[in-house]
């Protein structure tokens, strides 16, 4: 369990990866759409996505020619349960987590284009 938590917290330590998680709170996204708002190469974004995938925070699947990313909150739940063991933390609810990310990321999180309907 400690190794899994280490991996989750290491993944959450990076602001780019937290921003990606915030984006995926809304809906599944193609890797190219995830990369769009960042000033880095697609290869760099792919490395971030690999870290998030290994941490269990997202899943990636191939749909036709496009690779899609989806938030998988299971690893966040495990981290939340661990933190609750200290008795000082409230349970992490995804709605509250989304609000926290929006506050931390500010306008950048709100400027993301709406997913196609």
PDB file of C-alpha atoms in Angstrom:
ATOM      1  CA  UNK A   1       0.000   0.000   0.000  1.00  0.00           C
ATOM      2  CA  UNK A   2       2.838   2.404   0.848  1.00  0.00           C
ATOM      3  CA  UNK A   3       4.347   2.047  -2.626  1.00  0.00           C
ATOM      4  CA  UNK A   4       0.985   2.834  -4.239  1.00  0.00           C
ATOM      5  CA  UNK A   5       0.537   5.900  -2.030  1.00  0.00           C
ATOM      6  CA  UNK A   6       4.072   7.055  -2.793  1.00  0.00           C
ATOM      7  CA  UNK A   7       3.295   6.811  -6.488  1.00  0.00           C
ATOM      8  CA  UNK A   8       0.008   8.736  -6.115  1.00  0.00           C
ATOM      9  CA  UNK A   9       1.526  11.527  -4.042  1.00  0.00           C
ATOM     10  CA  UNK A  10       4.530  11.779  -6.377  1.00  0.00           C
ATOM     11  CA  UNK A  11       2.142  12.107  -9.326  1.00  0.00           C
ATOM     12  CA  UNK A  12       0.130  14.793  -7.525  1.00  0.00           C
ATOM     13  CA  UNK A  13       3.276  16.747  -6.633  1.00  0.00           C
ATOM     14  CA  UNK A  14       3.587  18.180 -10.148  1.00  0.00           C
ATOM     15  CA  UNK A  15       1.399  21.179 -11.115  1.00  0.00           C
ATOM     16  CA  UNK A  16       1.096  20.040 -14.742  1.00  0.00           C
ATOM     17  CA  UNK A  17      -0.277  16.685 -13.655  1.00  0.00           C
ATOM     18  CA  UNK A  18      -2.698  18.345 -11.236  1.00  0.00           C
ATOM     19  CA  UNK A  19      -3.895  20.570 -14.092  1.00  0.00           C
ATOM     20  CA  UNK A  20      -4.408  17.510 -16.280  1.00  0.00           C
ATOM     21  CA  UNK A  21      -6.493  15.875 -13.543  1.00  0.00           C
ATOM     22  CA  UNK A  22      -8.554  19.035 -13.291  1.00  0.00           C
ATOM     23  CA  UNK A  23      -9.204  18.928 -17.023  1.00  0.00           C
ATOM     24  CA  UNK A  24     -10.249  15.284 -16.852  1.00  0.00           C
ATOM     25  CA  UNK A  25     -12.764  16.003 -14.091  1.00  0.00           C
ATOM     26  CA  UNK A  26     -15.055  17.339 -16.804  1.00  0.00           C
ATOM     27  CA  UNK A  27     -14.902  14.511 -19.339  1.00  0.00           C
ATOM     28  CA  UNK A  28     -12.657  12.057 -21.168  1.00  0.00           C
ATOM     29  CA  UNK A  29     -10.174  13.774 -23.449  1.00  0.00           C
ATOM     30  CA  UNK A  30      -7.967  12.835 -26.366  1.00  0.00           C
ATOM     31  CA  UNK A  31      -4.252  13.093 -25.597  1.00  0.00           C
ATOM     32  CA  UNK A  32      -3.862  15.875 -28.178  1.00  0.00           C
ATOM     33  CA  UNK A  33      -6.633  17.862 -26.449  1.00  0.00           C
ATOM     34  CA  UNK A  34      -4.950  17.356 -23.076  1.00  0.00           C
ATOM     35  CA  UNK A  35      -1.699  18.692 -24.538  1.00  0.00           C
ATOM     36  CA  UNK A  36      -3.225  21.754 -26.211  1.00  0.00           C
ATOM     37  CA  UNK A  37      -3.201  24.255 -23.315  1.00  0.00           C
ATOM     38  CA  UNK A  38       0.361  23.442 -22.252  1.00  0.00           C
ATOM     39  CA  UNK A  39       3.518  25.001 -23.620  1.00  0.00           C
ATOM     40  CA  UNK A  40       5.365  21.702 -23.958  1.00  0.00           C
ATOM     41  CA  UNK A  41       5.788  18.937 -26.476  1.00  0.00           C
ATOM     42  CA  UNK A  42       3.352  16.098 -26.954  1.00  0.00           C
ATOM     43  CA  UNK A  43       6.131  13.747 -25.811  1.00  0.00           C
ATOM     44  CA  UNK A  44       6.413  15.651 -22.500  1.00  0.00           C
ATOM     45  CA  UNK A  45       2.642  15.493 -21.976  1.00  0.00           C
ATOM     46  CA  UNK A  46       2.744  11.766 -22.770  1.00  0.00           C
ATOM     47  CA  UNK A  47       5.319  11.304 -20.011  1.00  0.00           C
ATOM     48  CA  UNK A  48       3.039  13.123 -17.554  1.00  0.00           C
ATOM     49  CA  UNK A  49       0.128  10.956 -18.669  1.00  0.00           C
ATOM     50  CA  UNK A  50       2.255   7.841 -18.179  1.00  0.00           C
ATOM     51  CA  UNK A  51       3.011   8.878 -14.601  1.00  0.00           C
ATOM     52  CA  UNK A  52      -0.676   9.537 -13.910  1.00  0.00           C
ATOM     53  CA  UNK A  53      -1.553   6.156 -15.445  1.00  0.00           C
ATOM     54  CA  UNK A  54       1.045   4.266 -13.375  1.00  0.00           C
ATOM     55  CA  UNK A  55      -0.298   6.001 -10.271  1.00  0.00           C
ATOM     56  CA  UNK A  56      -3.784   4.749 -11.140  1.00  0.00           C
ATOM     57  CA  UNK A  57      -5.159   8.292 -11.375  1.00  0.00           C
ATOM     58  CA  UNK A  58      -6.127   7.992 -15.037  1.00  0.00           C
ATOM     59  CA  UNK A  59      -6.684   5.288 -17.607  1.00  0.00           C
ATOM     60  CA  UNK A  60      -5.767   5.527 -21.268  1.00  0.00           C
ATOM     61  CA  UNK A  61      -7.421   3.630 -24.095  1.00  0.00           C
ATOM     62  CA  UNK A  62      -7.100   3.553 -27.836  1.00  0.00           C
ATOM     63  CA  UNK A  63     -10.313   4.392 -29.702  1.00  0.00           C
ATOM     64  CA  UNK A  64      -9.622   4.090 -33.392  1.00  0.00           C
ATOM     65  CA  UNK A  65      -6.574   6.222 -34.110  1.00  0.00           C
ATOM     66  CA  UNK A  66      -6.992   8.377 -31.020  1.00  0.00           C
ATOM     67  CA  UNK A  67      -5.729   7.683 -27.506  1.00  0.00           C
ATOM     68  CA  UNK A  68      -8.204   8.856 -24.842  1.00  0.00           C
ATOM     69  CA  UNK A  69      -7.651   9.642 -21.172  1.00  0.00           C
ATOM     70  CA  UNK A  70     -10.165   9.174 -18.374  1.00  0.00           C
ATOM     71  CA  UNK A  71      -9.982  10.145 -14.717  1.00  0.00           C
ATOM     72  CA  UNK A  72      -9.958   7.140 -12.375  1.00  0.00           C
ATOM     73  CA  UNK A  73     -10.651   8.460  -8.875  1.00  0.00           C
ATOM     74  CA  UNK A  74      -9.892   5.135  -7.155  1.00  0.00           C
ATOM     75  CA  UNK A  75      -6.307   6.092  -6.330  1.00  0.00           C
ATOM     76  CA  UNK A  76      -7.516   9.419  -4.919  1.00  0.00           C
ATOM     77  CA  UNK A  77      -9.876   7.528  -2.641  1.00  0.00           C
ATOM     78  CA  UNK A  78      -7.021   5.406  -1.316  1.00  0.00           C
ATOM     79  CA  UNK A  79      -4.978   8.551  -0.590  1.00  0.00           C
ATOM     80  CA  UNK A  80      -8.001  10.151   1.074  1.00  0.00           C
ATOM     81  CA  UNK A  81      -8.543   7.110   3.295  1.00  0.00           C
ATOM     82  CA  UNK A  82      -4.886   7.199   4.266  1.00  0.00           C
ATOM     83  CA  UNK A  83      -5.081  10.907   5.173  1.00  0.00           C
ATOM     84  CA  UNK A  84      -8.274  10.364   7.157  1.00  0.00           C
ATOM     85  CA  UNK A  85      -6.316   7.985   9.368  1.00  0.00           C
ATOM     86  CA  UNK A  86      -4.674  11.030  10.894  1.00  0.00           C
ATOM     87  CA  UNK A  87      -8.061  12.367  11.956  1.00  0.00           C
ATOM     88  CA  UNK A  88      -7.199  15.868  10.796  1.00  0.00           C
ATOM     89  CA  UNK A  89      -8.551  15.673   7.272  1.00  0.00           C
ATOM     90  CA  UNK A  90     -12.045  15.595   5.893  1.00  0.00           C
ATOM     91  CA  UNK A  91     -12.865  12.912   3.316  1.00  0.00           C
ATOM     92  CA  UNK A  92     -11.884  14.028  -0.177  1.00  0.00           C
ATOM     93  CA  UNK A  93     -14.985  14.382  -2.324  1.00  0.00           C
ATOM     94  CA  UNK A  94     -14.460  14.796  -6.041  1.00  0.00           C
ATOM     95  CA  UNK A  95     -16.684  17.901  -6.168  1.00  0.00           C
ATOM     96  CA  UNK A  96     -14.618  19.521  -3.441  1.00  0.00           C
ATOM     97  CA  UNK A  97     -11.424  18.365  -5.178  1.00  0.00           C
ATOM     98  CA  UNK A  98     -12.616  19.974  -8.416  1.00  0.00           C
ATOM     99  CA  UNK A  99     -13.337  23.264  -6.605  1.00  0.00           C
ATOM    100  CA  UNK A 100      -9.902  23.109  -4.970  1.00  0.00           C
ATOM    101  CA  UNK A 101      -8.196  22.585  -8.323  1.00  0.00           C
ATOM    102  CA  UNK A 102     -10.203  25.417  -9.890  1.00  0.00           C
ATOM    103  CA  UNK A 103      -9.116  27.741  -7.078  1.00  0.00           C
ATOM    104  CA  UNK A 104      -5.479  26.652  -7.311  1.00  0.00           C
ATOM    105  CA  UNK A 105      -5.286  26.820 -11.086  1.00  0.00           C
ATOM    106  CA  UNK A 106      -7.326  30.003 -11.359  1.00  0.00           C
ATOM    107  CA  UNK A 107      -8.372  31.263 -14.778  1.00  0.00           C
ATOM    108  CA  UNK A 108      -6.312  28.647 -16.642  1.00  0.00           C
ATOM    109  CA  UNK A 109      -8.695  25.925 -15.463  1.00  0.00           C
ATOM    110  CA  UNK A 110     -11.734  27.950 -16.496  1.00  0.00           C
ATOM    111  CA  UNK A 111     -10.397  28.849 -19.957  1.00  0.00           C
ATOM    112  CA  UNK A 112     -10.404  25.230 -21.087  1.00  0.00           C
ATOM    113  CA  UNK A 113     -12.804  24.766 -24.008  1.00  0.00           C
ATOM    114  CA  UNK A 114     -16.013  22.888 -23.271  1.00  0.00           C
ATOM    115  CA  UNK A 115     -16.061  19.256 -24.428  1.00  0.00           C
ATOM    116  CA  UNK A 116     -18.053  18.573 -27.593  1.00  0.00           C
ATOM    117  CA  UNK A 117     -21.636  17.522 -26.973  1.00  0.00           C
TER     118      UNK A 117
END
